[in-house]
mmCIF file of C-alpha atoms in Angstrom:
data_model
loop_
_atom_site.group_PDB
_atom_site.id
_atom_site.type_symbol
_atom_site.label_atom_id
_atom_site.label_comp_id
_atom_site.label_asym_id
_atom_site.label_seq_id
_atom_site.Cartn_x
_atom_site.Cartn_y
_atom_site.Cartn_z
ATOM 1 C CA MET A 666 -19.912 9.813 7.151
ATOM 2 C CA ALA A 667 -17.752 7.610 5.094
ATOM 3 C CA GLU A 668 -18.420 3.988 5.594
ATOM 4 C CA ARG A 669 -15.561 2.255 7.130
ATOM 5 C CA LEU A 670 -14.543 -0.782 5.199
ATOM 6 C CA LEU A 671 -10.553 -1.987 6.778
ATOM 7 C CA GLU A 672 -9.523 -1.259 10.256
ATOM 8 C CA VAL A 673 -6.099 -2.215 11.567
ATOM 9 C CA THR A 674 -5.218 -1.783 14.916
ATOM 10 C CA ASN A 675 -1.904 -2.527 16.594
ATOM 11 C CA LEU A 676 -0.429 -4.409 14.244
ATOM 12 C CA VAL A 677 2.858 -6.351 14.793
ATOM 13 C CA LYS A 678 4.669 -9.015 12.616
ATOM 14 C CA HIS A 679 8.118 -10.609 13.587
ATOM 15 C CA PHE A 680 9.880 -12.318 11.963
ATOM 16 C CA PRO A 681 12.328 -15.250 13.723
ATOM 17 C CA VAL A 682 15.591 -15.619 12.149
ATOM 18 C CA GLY A 683 18.841 -17.863 13.184
ATOM 19 C CA HIS A 684 19.085 -18.438 16.699
ATOM 20 C CA ARG A 685 17.023 -15.848 19.005
ATOM 21 C CA ARG A 686 16.988 -13.051 16.454
ATOM 22 C CA THR A 687 13.824 -11.687 15.206
ATOM 23 C CA VAL A 688 13.369 -9.154 12.061
ATOM 24 C CA LYS A 689 10.657 -6.988 13.413
ATOM 25 C CA ALA A 690 9.218 -5.886 10.171
ATOM 26 C CA ILE A 691 5.914 -4.653 11.534
ATOM 27 C CA ASN A 692 5.588 -2.649 15.084
ATOM 28 C CA ASP A 693 2.315 -1.456 16.203
ATOM 29 C CA VAL A 694 0.587 -0.392 12.799
ATOM 30 C CA SER A 695 -2.961 0.848 13.132
ATOM 31 C CA PHE A 696 -5.042 2.437 10.211
ATOM 32 C CA HIS A 697 -7.950 2.541 8.169
ATOM 33 C CA ILE A 698 -9.695 2.793 5.063
ATOM 34 C CA ASP A 699 -13.365 3.613 4.257
ATOM 35 C CA ARG A 700 -15.107 2.596 1.047
ATOM 36 C CA GLY A 701 -14.191 4.313 -2.099
ATOM 37 C CA GLU A 702 -10.818 5.636 -0.533
ATOM 38 C CA THR A 703 -7.233 4.780 -1.170
ATOM 39 C CA LEU A 704 -5.010 5.069 1.176
ATOM 40 C CA ALA A 705 -1.080 5.152 0.709
ATOM 41 C CA LEU A 706 1.768 3.040 2.543
ATOM 42 C CA VAL A 707 5.084 4.658 1.802
ATOM 43 C CA GLY A 708 8.826 4.257 3.068
ATOM 44 C CA GLU A 709 12.173 2.642 2.168
ATOM 45 C CA SER A 710 12.489 -0.497 0.889
ATOM 46 C CA GLY A 711 12.279 -2.566 4.999
ATOM 47 C CA SER A 712 10.177 -0.357 6.057
ATOM 48 C CA GLY A 713 7.387 -3.232 6.462
ATOM 49 C CA LYS A 714 4.777 -1.821 3.617
ATOM 50 C CA THR A 715 4.642 -5.136 1.596
ATOM 51 C CA THR A 716 4.516 -6.783 5.080
ATOM 52 C CA VAL A 717 1.462 -4.849 6.028
ATOM 53 C CA GLY A 718 -0.918 -6.073 3.299
ATOM 54 C CA ARG A 719 0.326 -9.635 3.365
ATOM 55 C CA CYS A 720 -0.984 -9.383 6.306
ATOM 56 C CA ILE A 721 -4.325 -8.144 5.884
ATOM 57 C CA LEU A 722 -4.943 -10.872 3.580
ATOM 58 C CA ARG A 723 -3.655 -13.528 5.497
ATOM 59 C CA LEU A 724 -1.094 -14.366 3.126
ATOM 60 C CA ILE A 725 1.070 -14.341 6.126
ATOM 61 C CA GLU A 726 -0.256 -14.809 9.612
ATOM 62 C CA PRO A 727 -0.216 -11.335 12.319
ATOM 63 C CA THR A 728 1.974 -11.934 15.243
ATOM 64 C CA GLN A 729 -0.746 -9.929 16.906
ATOM 65 C CA GLY A 730 -2.998 -6.865 16.467
ATOM 66 C CA ARG A 731 -6.670 -6.725 15.068
ATOM 67 C CA ILE A 732 -7.902 -6.572 11.253
ATOM 68 C CA THR A 733 -11.770 -5.715 10.516
ATOM 69 C CA PHE A 734 -12.744 -5.828 7.033
ATOM 70 C CA ALA A 735 -16.468 -4.603 6.744
ATOM 71 C CA GLY A 736 -17.252 -5.576 10.335
ATOM 72 C CA ALA A 737 -15.911 -9.357 10.321
ATOM 73 C CA GLN A 738 -12.550 -9.918 12.104
ATOM 74 C CA VAL A 739 -9.890 -11.523 9.854
ATOM 75 C CA ASP A 740 -7.306 -12.479 12.083
ATOM 76 C CA THR A 741 -9.465 -14.931 13.693
ATOM 77 C CA MET A 742 -11.007 -16.467 10.705
ATOM 78 C CA SER A 743 -11.079 -20.191 9.597
ATOM 79 C CA ALA A 744 -9.830 -21.233 6.775
ATOM 80 C CA ASP A 745 -13.308 -21.751 5.374
ATOM 81 C CA GLN A 746 -13.862 -17.926 6.497
ATOM 82 C CA LEU A 747 -11.079 -16.987 4.526
ATOM 83 C CA ARG A 748 -12.100 -18.571 1.576
ATOM 84 C CA ALA A 749 -15.279 -16.885 1.768
ATOM 85 C CA LEU A 750 -13.425 -13.721 2.277
ATOM 86 C CA ARG A 751 -10.754 -13.972 -0.572
ATOM 87 C CA PRO A 752 -13.482 -12.513 -3.784
ATOM 88 C CA ARG A 753 -14.354 -9.490 -1.629
ATOM 89 C CA VAL A 754 -10.322 -8.301 -1.058
ATOM 90 C CA GLN A 755 -8.017 -9.149 -4.216
ATOM 91 C CA MET A 756 -4.393 -8.319 -4.510
ATOM 92 C CA VAL A 757 -2.300 -6.889 -7.632
ATOM 93 C CA PHE A 758 1.599 -7.671 -7.015
ATOM 94 C CA GLN A 759 4.335 -5.746 -8.251
ATOM 95 C CA GLU A 760 6.105 -8.073 -10.856
ATOM 96 C CA PRO A 761 3.322 -8.541 -13.909
ATOM 97 C CA TYR A 762 4.968 -11.505 -15.904
ATOM 98 C CA ASP A 763 6.112 -13.273 -12.213
ATOM 99 C CA SER A 764 2.535 -13.068 -11.237
ATOM 100 C CA LEU A 765 0.749 -15.080 -14.171
ATOM 101 C CA ASN A 766 1.449 -18.647 -15.171
ATOM 102 C CA PRO A 767 3.092 -18.582 -18.201
ATOM 103 C CA ARG A 768 1.295 -22.135 -19.151
ATOM 104 C CA MET A 769 -2.176 -20.605 -18.851
ATOM 105 C CA ARG A 770 -4.230 -19.066 -21.072
ATOM 106 C CA ILE A 771 -5.265 -15.465 -20.522
ATOM 107 C CA ARG A 772 -8.865 -17.452 -20.075
ATOM 108 C CA LYS A 773 -8.061 -19.428 -17.339
ATOM 109 C CA ILE A 774 -6.255 -16.995 -15.860
ATOM 110 C CA VAL A 775 -8.231 -14.495 -15.019
ATOM 111 C CA GLU A 776 -10.791 -17.047 -14.800
ATOM 112 C CA GLU A 777 -9.520 -18.931 -11.504
ATOM 113 C CA PRO A 778 -10.484 -16.636 -8.993
ATOM 114 C CA ILE A 779 -14.037 -16.643 -10.250
ATOM 115 C CA PHE A 780 -13.892 -20.265 -10.446
ATOM 116 C CA LEU A 781 -12.476 -20.714 -6.811
ATOM 117 C CA ALA A 782 -14.844 -18.596 -5.902
ATOM 118 C CA GLY A 783 -18.066 -21.378 -7.063
ATOM 119 C CA GLU A 784 -20.803 -18.849 -7.852
ATOM 120 C CA MET A 785 -20.904 -18.945 -11.563
ATOM 121 C CA THR A 786 -21.651 -21.450 -14.523
ATOM 122 C CA PRO A 787 -19.127 -21.671 -17.082
ATOM 123 C CA ALA A 788 -20.834 -19.656 -19.875
ATOM 124 C CA GLN A 789 -21.340 -16.991 -16.919
ATOM 125 C CA ARG A 790 -17.695 -17.142 -15.779
ATOM 126 C CA HIS A 791 -16.191 -17.163 -19.820
ATOM 127 C CA ASP A 792 -18.893 -13.837 -19.944
ATOM 128 C CA ARG A 793 -17.657 -12.608 -16.889
ATOM 129 C CA VAL A 794 -13.696 -12.925 -18.212
ATOM 130 C CA ALA A 795 -14.496 -11.233 -21.441
ATOM 131 C CA GLU A 796 -16.539 -8.598 -19.658
ATOM 132 C CA VAL A 797 -13.399 -7.454 -17.279
ATOM 133 C CA LEU A 798 -10.793 -7.649 -20.237
ATOM 134 C CA GLU A 799 -12.516 -4.843 -21.619
ATOM 135 C CA MET A 800 -12.660 -3.150 -18.656
ATOM 136 C CA VAL A 801 -8.683 -3.008 -18.518
ATOM 137 C CA ARG A 802 -8.706 -1.811 -22.430
ATOM 138 C CA LEU A 803 -7.610 -5.391 -23.593
ATOM 139 C CA GLY A 804 -10.625 -6.798 -25.108
ATOM 140 C CA ALA A 805 -11.847 -9.857 -25.392
ATOM 141 C CA ASP A 806 -9.598 -11.112 -28.393
ATOM 142 C CA ALA A 807 -6.804 -11.623 -25.477
ATOM 143 C CA MET A 808 -8.715 -14.393 -23.865
ATOM 144 C CA ASP A 809 -6.703 -17.323 -26.207
ATOM 145 C CA LYS A 810 -3.381 -15.713 -25.849
ATOM 146 C CA TYR A 811 -0.528 -16.654 -23.563
ATOM 147 C CA PRO A 812 1.353 -13.813 -21.129
ATOM 148 C CA HIS A 813 4.528 -14.043 -23.185
ATOM 149 C CA GLN A 814 2.661 -12.498 -26.190
ATOM 150 C CA PHE A 815 1.690 -9.026 -23.991
ATOM 151 C CA SER A 816 3.681 -6.053 -22.936
ATOM 152 C CA ALA A 817 4.807 -5.676 -19.196
ATOM 153 C CA GLY A 818 2.125 -3.114 -19.217
ATOM 154 C CA GLU A 819 -0.759 -4.905 -20.649
ATOM 155 C CA GLN A 820 0.469 -7.740 -18.289
ATOM 156 C CA GLN A 821 -0.494 -5.498 -15.342
ATOM 157 C CA ARG A 822 -3.519 -5.012 -17.045
ATOM 158 C CA ILE A 823 -4.393 -8.607 -16.950
ATOM 159 C CA GLY A 824 -3.239 -8.970 -13.386
ATOM 160 C CA ILE A 825 -5.823 -6.026 -12.449
ATOM 161 C CA ALA A 826 -8.480 -7.789 -14.524
ATOM 162 C CA ARG A 827 -8.090 -10.877 -12.187
ATOM 163 C CA ALA A 828 -8.015 -9.240 -9.084
ATOM 164 C CA ILE A 829 -11.351 -7.105 -10.246
ATOM 165 C CA ALA A 830 -13.052 -10.241 -11.587
ATOM 166 C CA THR A 831 -14.659 -11.363 -8.457
ATOM 167 C CA GLN A 832 -16.167 -8.207 -7.682
ATOM 168 C CA PRO A 833 -13.770 -7.235 -4.854
ATOM 169 C CA GLU A 834 -14.674 -4.139 -1.924
ATOM 170 C CA LEU A 835 -10.897 -3.612 -1.420
ATOM 171 C CA VAL A 836 -7.677 -4.108 -3.635
ATOM 172 C CA VAL A 837 -4.645 -4.248 -2.324
ATOM 173 C CA LEU A 838 -2.039 -2.893 -4.634
ATOM 174 C CA ASP A 839 1.910 -4.127 -4.397
ATOM 175 C CA GLU A 840 4.119 -1.756 -6.089
ATOM 176 C CA PRO A 841 1.574 -1.744 -9.188
ATOM 177 C CA THR A 842 3.643 0.446 -11.396
ATOM 178 C CA SER A 843 7.213 0.243 -10.228
ATOM 179 C CA ALA A 844 8.165 -2.454 -13.164
ATOM 180 C CA LEU A 845 6.962 -0.311 -15.998
ATOM 181 C CA ASP A 846 8.302 2.530 -18.069
ATOM 182 C CA VAL A 847 6.994 6.217 -17.003
ATOM 183 C CA SER A 848 4.467 6.760 -19.796
ATOM 184 C CA VAL A 849 3.046 3.122 -19.018
ATOM 185 C CA ARG A 850 2.452 3.831 -15.311
ATOM 186 C CA ALA A 851 0.731 7.129 -16.006
ATOM 187 C CA GLU A 852 -1.938 4.652 -18.032
ATOM 188 C CA ILE A 853 -2.899 2.135 -15.685
ATOM 189 C CA LEU A 854 -2.628 5.092 -12.904
ATOM 190 C CA ASP A 855 -5.492 6.272 -14.811
ATOM 191 C CA LEU A 856 -6.746 2.959 -15.377
ATOM 192 C CA LEU A 857 -6.790 2.219 -11.596
ATOM 193 C CA THR A 858 -8.859 5.765 -10.612
ATOM 194 C CA ASP A 859 -11.254 5.036 -13.695
ATOM 195 C CA LEU A 860 -12.189 1.285 -12.340
ATOM 196 C CA GLN A 861 -12.445 3.097 -8.913
ATOM 197 C CA GLU A 862 -14.936 5.371 -9.911
ATOM 198 C CA ASP A 863 -16.768 3.266 -11.950
ATOM 199 C CA LEU A 864 -16.473 0.040 -9.457
ATOM 200 C CA ALA A 865 -16.657 1.779 -6.296
ATOM 201 C CA LEU A 866 -13.444 0.146 -5.258
ATOM 202 C CA SER A 867 -11.207 0.765 -2.513
ATOM 203 C CA TYR A 868 -7.396 0.403 -2.845
ATOM 204 C CA LEU A 869 -4.614 -0.080 -0.510
ATOM 205 C CA LEU A 870 -1.448 1.292 -2.213
ATOM 206 C CA ILE A 871 1.619 -0.181 -1.587
ATOM 207 C CA SER A 872 4.653 2.318 -2.931
ATOM 208 C CA HIS A 873 7.757 4.000 -2.751
ATOM 209 C CA ASP A 874 6.491 6.151 -6.305
ATOM 210 C CA LEU A 875 5.616 9.216 -4.433
ATOM 211 C CA THR A 876 4.331 11.065 -7.932
ATOM 212 C CA ALA A 877 1.851 7.772 -8.477
ATOM 213 C CA VAL A 878 1.024 7.845 -4.842
ATOM 214 C CA ARG A 879 0.417 11.770 -4.896
ATOM 215 C CA ARG A 880 -1.151 11.474 -8.188
ATOM 216 C CA VAL A 881 -4.260 8.726 -6.954
ATOM 217 C CA CYS A 882 -4.305 8.907 -2.928
ATOM 218 C CA HIS A 883 -6.635 10.366 -0.798
ATOM 219 C CA ARG A 884 -4.946 9.894 2.332
ATOM 220 C CA VAL A 885 -1.179 8.789 2.820
ATOM 221 C CA ALA A 886 0.740 6.551 6.295
ATOM 222 C CA ILE A 887 4.610 6.671 5.839
ATOM 223 C CA MET A 888 6.345 4.219 7.087
ATOM 224 C CA TYR A 889 9.480 3.547 9.005
ATOM 225 C CA LEU A 890 11.218 0.786 10.316
ATOM 226 C CA GLY A 891 7.997 -1.028 11.046
ATOM 227 C CA LYS A 892 6.043 1.997 12.067
ATOM 228 C CA ILE A 893 3.890 4.545 11.071
ATOM 229 C CA VAL A 894 5.282 7.711 11.105
ATOM 230 C CA GLU A 895 2.867 10.526 9.823
ATOM 231 C CA ARG A 896 -0.357 10.153 7.980
ATOM 232 C CA GLY A 897 -3.009 12.421 6.853
ATOM 233 C CA ASP A 898 -4.584 14.017 3.663
ATOM 234 C CA SER A 899 -2.416 13.480 0.657
ATOM 235 C CA ASP A 900 -2.291 16.688 -0.470
ATOM 236 C CA GLU A 901 -1.543 18.288 2.725
ATOM 237 C CA LEU A 902 1.111 15.986 3.488
ATOM 238 C CA PHE A 903 2.827 16.829 0.543
ATOM 239 C CA GLU A 904 2.347 20.639 0.563
ATOM 240 C CA GLN A 905 3.352 20.413 4.324
ATOM 241 C CA PRO A 906 5.226 17.008 5.721
ATOM 242 C CA LEU A 907 5.862 17.556 9.749
ATOM 243 C CA HIS A 908 7.888 14.649 10.689
ATOM 244 C CA PRO A 909 11.591 14.632 9.679
ATOM 245 C CA TYR A 910 11.305 11.283 7.877
ATOM 246 C CA SER A 911 8.688 12.448 5.977
ATOM 247 C CA ARG A 912 10.257 15.789 5.140
ATOM 248 C CA ALA A 913 13.463 13.889 4.107
ATOM 249 C CA LEU A 914 11.356 11.674 2.034
ATOM 250 C CA LEU A 915 9.281 14.092 0.064
ATOM 251 C CA SER A 916 12.494 16.738 -0.191
ATOM 252 C CA SER A 917 13.560 13.761 -2.466
ATOM 253 C CA VAL A 918 10.855 14.102 -5.091
ATOM 254 C CA LEU A 919 11.314 15.564 -8.451
ATOM 255 C CA TYR A 920 8.356 16.749 -9.844
ATOM 256 C CA PRO A 921 8.149 18.468 -13.569
ATOM 257 C CA ASP A 922 7.241 22.128 -12.002
ATOM 258 C CA PRO A 923 10.723 23.244 -9.982
ATOM 259 C CA SER A 924 8.193 25.684 -7.821
ATOM 260 C CA GLU A 925 6.511 22.391 -6.696
ATOM 261 C CA GLN A 926 9.840 21.255 -4.704
ATOM 262 C CA LEU A 927 10.799 21.349 -1.280
ATOM 263 C CA SER A 928 13.523 22.093 -0.052
ATOM 264 C CA ARG A 929 16.320 19.504 0.397
ATOM 265 C CA PHE A 930 15.994 17.975 3.875
ATOM 266 C CA LEU A 931 18.481 15.295 4.586
ATOM 267 C CA LEU A 932 19.292 12.355 7.558
ATOM 268 C CA SER A 933 22.616 11.200 7.687
ATOM 269 C CA GLY A 934 23.394 7.204 7.313
ATOM 270 C CA GLU A 935 21.448 4.536 6.101
ATOM 271 C CA ILE A 936 18.446 3.065 7.517
ATOM 272 C CA PRO A 937 18.926 0.336 10.303
ATOM 273 C CA SER A 938 18.453 -3.221 10.664
ATOM 274 C CA PRO A 939 15.022 -4.211 11.794
ATOM 275 C CA ILE A 940 16.586 -7.136 13.647
ATOM 276 C CA ASP A 941 18.466 -4.732 15.607
ATOM 277 C CA LEU A 942 15.950 -1.406 16.469
ATOM 278 C CA PRO A 943 17.768 1.273 17.762
ATOM 279 C CA PRO A 944 16.024 2.181 21.434
ATOM 280 C CA GLY A 945 13.511 4.952 21.547
ATOM 281 C CA CYS A 946 12.550 6.838 18.089
ATOM 282 C CA HIS A 947 14.097 4.455 15.984
ATOM 283 C CA LEU A 948 15.068 7.895 13.282
ATOM 284 C CA HIS A 949 17.069 9.332 16.524
ATOM 285 C CA GLY A 950 20.539 8.767 15.219
ATOM 286 C CA ARG A 951 19.574 9.629 11.581
ATOM 287 C CA CYS A 952 17.864 12.597 12.700
ATOM 288 C CA PRO A 953 19.065 16.609 12.757
ATOM 289 C CA TRP A 954 16.012 17.284 15.110
ATOM 290 C CA ALA A 955 17.322 14.370 17.582
ATOM 291 C CA VAL A 956 17.572 15.795 21.291
ATOM 292 C CA ASP A 957 18.231 13.186 24.329
ATOM 293 C CA ALA A 958 14.552 12.317 24.522
ATOM 294 C CA CYS A 959 14.809 10.903 21.368
ATOM 295 C CA ASN A 960 16.710 7.873 22.626
ATOM 296 C CA ASP A 961 14.971 7.101 25.614
ATOM 297 C CA ALA A 962 11.427 6.390 24.132
ATOM 298 C CA TYR A 963 9.018 6.197 21.286
ATOM 299 C CA PRO A 964 7.163 9.115 20.915
ATOM 300 C CA ASP A 965 3.309 9.004 20.730
ATOM 301 C CA ALA A 966 1.449 9.979 17.482
ATOM 302 C CA GLU A 967 -0.113 13.249 18.365
ATOM 303 C CA GLU A 968 -2.671 15.018 16.060
ATOM 304 C CA LEU A 969 -0.989 18.309 15.484
ATOM 305 C CA LEU A 970 -3.298 19.449 12.882
ATOM 306 C CA PRO A 971 -6.643 18.271 12.001
ATOM 307 C CA GLY A 972 -6.509 14.819 10.327
ATOM 308 C CA ARG A 973 -2.866 14.234 10.642
ATOM 309 C CA GLN A 974 -1.370 12.517 13.406
ATOM 310 C CA VAL A 975 2.784 12.723 13.970
ATOM 311 C CA ALA A 976 4.546 10.411 15.980
ATOM 312 C CA CYS A 977 7.517 12.504 17.037
ATOM 313 C CA PHE A 978 8.928 14.959 20.091
ATOM 314 C CA ARG A 979 9.726 17.587 18.462
ATOM 315 C CA ALA A 980 7.551 18.417 14.731
ATOM 316 C CA ARG A 981 5.079 20.756 17.114
ATOM 317 C CA GLU A 982 8.000 23.032 17.854
ATOM 318 C CA LYS A 983 9.745 22.505 14.330
ATOM 319 C CA ASN A 984 6.629 23.145 12.512
ATOM 320 C CA ASP A 985 5.907 26.316 14.627
ATOM 321 C CA LEU A 986 2.644 24.967 15.501
ATOM 322 C CA ASN A 987 2.377 26.695 18.605
ATOM 323 C CA GLY A 988 2.546 30.223 16.981
ATOM 324 C CA GLY A 989 -0.186 29.227 14.216
ATOM 325 C CA GLY A 990 2.409 28.967 11.416
ATOM 326 C CA ALA A 991 4.300 26.729 9.418
ATOM 327 C CA ALA A 992 8.015 26.604 9.616
ATOM 328 C CA GLY A 993 9.844 26.317 6.448
ATOM 329 C CA GLN A 994 10.986 23.102 4.980
ATOM 330 C CA GLY A 995 14.401 23.246 6.108
ATOM 331 C CA ALA A 996 16.384 21.916 9.309
#
């Protein structure tokens, strides 16, 4: 059985804004990541997925909930305990150039987290920087250059080198390919896959790039307005999404092979504001499956198939799971 590395339980993050108003960014989110596994958090902008990643690293403080990493409770750690945790949990950011100090040479940028960990001599740090630059296929000759001397894809490789320099167990990837050209995205995804195999890394991939998610992730959790509406094995979820929001999201993906396309499943209107969340199921005002019960209460997540949790009152009926078959992808 796989070893549990990260467990997030009932995570909530609200941001006060203005006079007695609150952005409800995360609303009771739970999931886990095993060692060597990649979990994707997927959803539209404003779904709360990046906020989840920042809470896990305690870059922002959760409002409530429990975050456990390798058996240690992260959400109650002191500043000293967090400092000791940092080398084991690292992050790769969305905008590669903005995440690199333009005044620092690559040697210093990649060395900085190793220096802060305080476990190596200067000579050892130098060797480690050269080693990780080789791992990300840049080479040690990149050490004395500045970020502006590299392309966007190369800058993201530098960001990845910095993230793996401290030999972490978990890397949070926050939209790591969204700022890159399509051809470069494929190279970065291949690199991340190779590094995972070579270094036994676990990843939390935060993304709206569904083709990237299907390519590299073992499991997927789909978020809508701060809640996970469906989660399960990546291949199974892409082939048969059970939640109406999952259907709408995945039917918008364009694959090179037209036979892989799902039938279009459309929602009405726009995503509501996280300040004024709709009552009941947050999707009910946009959902073609909605009935009166959807306006009254938020559905609990239910395991409709092995390993597939879905928060929808009508998913079992609409997917014909009582009858042993799967309904078509239309409404």
